[in-house]
Amino acid sequence: MYHLTLKTEQIMMAARFNSTISKNVTIAKKFVLDKHFNGLPKRTDIKLVEETLPQIQNGEFLTEAVYLSVDPYIRAYQPLTKLGRVMMCLQIAKVIESNSEKFPIGTYVVGDYGWRTHTISCEKSFGEKVMGWKLPPFGTLPLSVGLGMLGLTGNTAYFGLLDICQPKANETVVVSGAAGAVGSHVGQIAKIKGCKVIGIAGSDDKGKWLTNELGFDHFINYKEPNILEKLKQFAPNKVDCYFDNVGGELSSNVMRCMNKFGRISVCGAITAYNSNPADLPKATLVQGMMAIQQLKMEGFIVTTFFPRWMEGIEQNLKWLQEGKLKYRETITDGFENTFQAFVDMLQGKNFGKALVKV
Ligand SMILES: NC(=O)c1ccc[n+]([C@@H]2O[C@H](COP(=O)([O-])OP(=O)(O)OC[C@H]3O[C@@H](n4cnc5c(N)ncnc54)[C@H](OP(=O)(O)O)[C@@H]3O)[C@@H](O)[C@H]2O)c1
């Protein structure tokens, strides 16, 4: 009897202090900004630190990173990042501990957690203060696609091309950064819409992938001369839509070839991301050609489309399942190699989506 009573007390005590007694302490690894970048980022600009996470509270859940997204915007937004802050990025993470009915253990989420291995999220702020969403089921497709064609980059291609350029069948579409995650997707959507597509990227190997495998009609290597002549040759009826990932003189050249009432979707300006603010690249004035050809140029940030987020994911999933979209991923193994993956992407070593498998 005495033995039984003692056992009951022990169980009650254990239940009361369950979170501190039975759960292991989680130590998250994270990369933080240590020095603002000057030109191409250096490994010494960031620091790997450890953080002991507290126990999760009611409504909270603990995730473990599975894939990190490696994006140019990390470089573009870096001047606005305070020193000591975790490097930004989206990641696919698995819920490994939970005090939330909405996010049970085993749930996969996309979260704006940055370059870190473990994160505590609160169900109330997830999807509101923290950008994120639950990963929908993708059938036989791998999880990683949730950061590429079925994630932020896929939605950037979908909304940025269709809403802003509104391409019509038989029109000519030019896309720069064409062999990257967004660009390779944009060109394929333009093909689905019946357009002629010219891709511009930085190597002939990328060009072969675009024309031989993805169905682009023409390719231009922007590192070679005579870009304007090649544009005129490949677009004898001029360019109706330009999806601009890069900016700079290349984009001014494309704009010199545009048709009346052409549309330009300004998605990014990677030409300038590694430049210091005082030393930004200069490009030929575009206002003259804009006025004469009555062009419409519109910038966008994909999160504006958050209210329609699942529309993009569902349509891209359908096209993938129908075999109308193809994708390629450049996956770097190991959390500790995240910085190298980032710099490789900035230098054009990726085909399609750049990712880290943690
Ligand atoms: N507006 C938005 O909401 C939004 C959302 C996502 C992405 N973006 C933008 O979309 C663009 C593409 O992003 P992504 O994630 O798909 O990256 P990505 O294209 O997969 O990777 C970046 C690529 O940029 C190219 N590049 C690097 N330096 C360049 C330069 N000086 N001139 C021309 N090309 C250069 C490289 O390919 P090469 O071998 O061809 O040089 C590299 O592979 C970026 O500008 C990004 O900021 C915007």
PDB file of N, CA, C and O in Angstrom, residues 178-207:
ATOM      1  N   ALA A 178      17.135  33.303 -66.406  1.00  0.00           N
ATOM      2  CA  ALA A 178      16.197  32.288 -66.929  1.00  0.00           C
ATOM      3  C   ALA A 178      16.449  30.882 -66.418  1.00  0.00           C
ATOM      4  O   ALA A 178      15.540  30.051 -66.454  1.00  0.00           O
ATOM      5  N   ALA A 179      17.666  30.591 -65.984  1.00  0.00           N
ATOM      6  CA  ALA A 179      17.941  29.213 -65.548  1.00  0.00           C
ATOM      7  C   ALA A 179      17.856  29.067 -64.033  1.00  0.00           C
ATOM      8  O   ALA A 179      18.158  28.007 -63.487  1.00  0.00           O
ATOM      9  N   GLY A 180      17.441  30.129 -63.360  1.00  0.00           N
ATOM     10  CA  GLY A 180      17.282  30.056 -61.906  1.00  0.00           C
ATOM     11  C   GLY A 180      15.906  29.536 -61.530  1.00  0.00           C
ATOM     12  O   GLY A 180      15.111  29.139 -62.401  1.00  0.00           O
ATOM     13  N   ALA A 181      15.622  29.562 -60.236  1.00  0.00           N
ATOM     14  CA  ALA A 181      14.373  28.992 -59.735  1.00  0.00           C
ATOM     15  C   ALA A 181      13.160  29.715 -60.320  1.00  0.00           C
ATOM     16  O   ALA A 181      12.257  29.090 -60.890  1.00  0.00           O
ATOM     17  N   VAL A 182      13.139  31.022 -60.214  1.00  0.00           N
ATOM     18  CA  VAL A 182      11.988  31.784 -60.704  1.00  0.00           C
ATOM     19  C   VAL A 182      11.974  31.792 -62.234  1.00  0.00           C
ATOM     20  O   VAL A 182      10.963  31.489 -62.867  1.00  0.00           O
ATOM     21  N   GLY A 183      13.122  32.117 -62.833  1.00  0.00           N
ATOM     22  CA  GLY A 183      13.184  32.297 -64.287  1.00  0.00           C
ATOM     23  C   GLY A 183      12.825  31.037 -65.063  1.00  0.00           C
ATOM     24  O   GLY A 183      12.085  31.106 -66.054  1.00  0.00           O
ATOM     25  N   SER A 184      13.324  29.878 -64.622  1.00  0.00           N
ATOM     26  CA  SER A 184      13.043  28.638 -65.371  1.00  0.00           C
ATOM     27  C   SER A 184      11.552  28.311 -65.295  1.00  0.00           C
ATOM     28  O   SER A 184      10.988  27.722 -66.221  1.00  0.00           O
ATOM     29  N   HIS A 185      10.928  28.707 -64.221  1.00  0.00           N
ATOM     30  CA  HIS A 185       9.499  28.469 -64.026  1.00  0.00           C
ATOM     31  C   HIS A 185       8.673  29.453 -64.877  1.00  0.00           C
ATOM     32  O   HIS A 185       7.715  29.058 -65.555  1.00  0.00           O
ATOM     33  N   VAL A 186       9.094  30.718 -64.881  1.00  0.00           N
ATOM     34  CA  VAL A 186       8.381  31.745 -65.672  1.00  0.00           C
ATOM     35  C   VAL A 186       8.329  31.347 -67.145  1.00  0.00           C
ATOM     36  O   VAL A 186       7.272  31.401 -67.793  1.00  0.00           O
ATOM     37  N   GLY A 187       9.485  30.943 -67.686  1.00  0.00           N
ATOM     38  CA  GLY A 187       9.545  30.577 -69.101  1.00  0.00           C
ATOM     39  C   GLY A 187       8.596  29.433 -69.425  1.00  0.00           C
ATOM     40  O   GLY A 187       7.946  29.422 -70.480  1.00  0.00           O
ATOM     41  N   GLN A 188       8.506  28.461 -68.514  1.00  0.00           N
ATOM     42  CA  GLN A 188       7.624  27.305 -68.770  1.00  0.00           C
ATOM     43  C   GLN A 188       6.143  27.704 -68.690  1.00  0.00           C
ATOM     44  O   GLN A 188       5.326  27.202 -69.460  1.00  0.00           O
ATOM     45  N   ILE A 189       5.809  28.614 -67.779  1.00  0.00           N
ATOM     46  CA  ILE A 189       4.403  29.068 -67.733  1.00  0.00           C
ATOM     47  C   ILE A 189       4.072  29.818 -69.024  1.00  0.00           C
ATOM     48  O   ILE A 189       3.002  29.655 -69.612  1.00  0.00           O
ATOM     49  N   ALA A 190       5.042  30.627 -69.488  1.00  0.00           N
ATOM     50  CA  ALA A 190       4.807  31.360 -70.743  1.00  0.00           C
ATOM     51  C   ALA A 190       4.586  30.389 -71.898  1.00  0.00           C
ATOM     52  O   ALA A 190       3.749  30.626 -72.772  1.00  0.00           O
ATOM     53  N   LYS A 191       5.331  29.273 -71.902  1.00  0.00           N
ATOM     54  CA  LYS A 191       5.109  28.250 -72.946  1.00  0.00           C
ATOM     55  C   LYS A 191       3.718  27.639 -72.798  1.00  0.00           C
ATOM     56  O   LYS A 191       3.024  27.419 -73.794  1.00  0.00           O
ATOM     57  N   ILE A 192       3.303  27.366 -71.563  1.00  0.00           N
ATOM     58  CA  ILE A 192       1.951  26.808 -71.342  1.00  0.00           C
ATOM     59  C   ILE A 192       0.908  27.761 -71.928  1.00  0.00           C
ATOM     60  O   ILE A 192      -0.109  27.338 -72.486  1.00  0.00           O
ATOM     61  N   LYS A 193       1.181  29.061 -71.825  1.00  0.00           N
ATOM     62  CA  LYS A 193       0.219  30.063 -72.326  1.00  0.00           C
ATOM     63  C   LYS A 193       0.351  30.294 -73.837  1.00  0.00           C
ATOM     64  O   LYS A 193      -0.267  31.208 -74.390  1.00  0.00           O
ATOM     65  N   GLY A 194       1.216  29.518 -74.487  1.00  0.00           N
ATOM     66  CA  GLY A 194       1.296  29.587 -75.948  1.00  0.00           C
ATOM     67  C   GLY A 194       2.202  30.685 -76.477  1.00  0.00           C
ATOM     68  O   GLY A 194       2.067  31.109 -77.637  1.00  0.00           O
ATOM     69  N   CYS A 195       3.135  31.155 -75.650  1.00  0.00           N
ATOM     70  CA  CYS A 195       4.027  32.246 -76.088  1.00  0.00           C
ATOM     71  C   CYS A 195       5.326  31.693 -76.657  1.00  0.00           C
ATOM     72  O   CYS A 195       5.691  30.545 -76.441  1.00  0.00           O
ATOM     73  N   LYS A 196       6.015  32.575 -77.371  1.00  0.00           N
ATOM     74  CA  LYS A 196       7.394  32.290 -77.780  1.00  0.00           C
ATOM     75  C   LYS A 196       8.282  32.810 -76.648  1.00  0.00           C
ATOM     76  O   LYS A 196       8.077  33.940 -76.171  1.00  0.00           O
ATOM     77  N   VAL A 197       9.268  31.994 -76.213  1.00  0.00           N
ATOM     78  CA  VAL A 197      10.036  32.373 -75.016  1.00  0.00           C
ATOM     79  C   VAL A 197      11.532  32.442 -75.319  1.00  0.00           C
ATOM     80  O   VAL A 197      12.114  31.493 -75.856  1.00  0.00           O
ATOM     81  N   ILE A 198      12.113  33.569 -74.919  1.00  0.00           N
ATOM     82  CA  ILE A 198      13.566  33.752 -75.038  1.00  0.00           C
ATOM     83  C   ILE A 198      14.127  33.857 -73.622  1.00  0.00           C
ATOM     84  O   ILE A 198      13.717  34.728 -72.842  1.00  0.00           O
ATOM     85  N   GLY A 199      15.052  32.959 -73.284  1.00  0.00           N
ATOM     86  CA  GLY A 199      15.658  32.982 -71.953  1.00  0.00           C
ATOM     87  C   GLY A 199      17.054  33.574 -72.013  1.00  0.00           C
ATOM     88  O   GLY A 199      17.794  33.330 -72.975  1.00  0.00           O
ATOM     89  N   ILE A 200      17.399  34.350 -70.978  1.00  0.00           N
ATOM     90  CA  ILE A 200      18.741  34.937 -70.904  1.00  0.00           C
ATOM     91  C   ILE A 200      19.385  34.459 -69.603  1.00  0.00           C
ATOM     92  O   ILE A 200      18.808  34.620 -68.516  1.00  0.00           O
ATOM     93  N   ALA A 201      20.560  33.833 -69.706  1.00  0.00           N
ATOM     94  CA  ALA A 201      21.272  33.368 -68.503  1.00  0.00           C
ATOM     95  C   ALA A 201      22.767  33.359 -68.787  1.00  0.00           C
ATOM     96  O   ALA A 201      23.199  33.762 -69.875  1.00  0.00           O
ATOM     97  N   GLY A 202      23.546  32.871 -67.801  1.00  0.00           N
ATOM     98  CA  GLY A 202      24.985  33.114 -67.835  1.00  0.00           C
ATOM     99  C   GLY A 202      25.879  31.990 -68.313  1.00  0.00           C
ATOM    100  O   GLY A 202      27.097  32.107 -68.185  1.00  0.00           O
ATOM    101  N   SER A 203      25.333  30.884 -68.846  1.00  0.00           N
ATOM    102  CA  SER A 203      26.235  29.867 -69.414  1.00  0.00           C
ATOM    103  C   SER A 203      25.514  29.073 -70.496  1.00  0.00           C
ATOM    104  O   SER A 203      24.288  28.918 -70.455  1.00  0.00           O
ATOM    105  N   ASP A 204      26.312  28.551 -71.448  1.00  0.00           N
ATOM    106  CA  ASP A 204      25.710  27.780 -72.544  1.00  0.00           C
ATOM    107  C   ASP A 204      25.105  26.471 -72.037  1.00  0.00           C
ATOM    108  O   ASP A 204      24.133  25.975 -72.607  1.00  0.00           O
ATOM    109  N   ASP A 205      25.683  25.915 -70.961  1.00  0.00           N
ATOM    110  CA  ASP A 205      25.087  24.688 -70.393  1.00  0.00           C
ATOM    111  C   ASP A 205      23.676  24.976 -69.897  1.00  0.00           C
ATOM    112  O   ASP A 205      22.764  24.165 -70.053  1.00  0.00           O
ATOM    113  N   LYS A 206      23.514  26.136 -69.282  1.00  0.00           N
ATOM    114  CA  LYS A 206      22.168  26.524 -68.828  1.00  0.00           C
ATOM    115  C   LYS A 206      21.256  26.684 -70.041  1.00  0.00           C
ATOM    116  O   LYS A 206      20.086  26.284 -70.025  1.00  0.00           O
ATOM    117  N   GLY A 207      21.795  27.271 -71.107  1.00  0.00           N
ATOM    118  CA  GLY A 207      21.012  27.467 -72.326  1.00  0.00           C
ATOM    119  C   GLY A 207      20.528  26.147 -72.907  1.00  0.00           C
ATOM    120  O   GLY A 207      19.378  26.028 -73.346  1.00  0.00           O
TER     121      GLY A 207
END
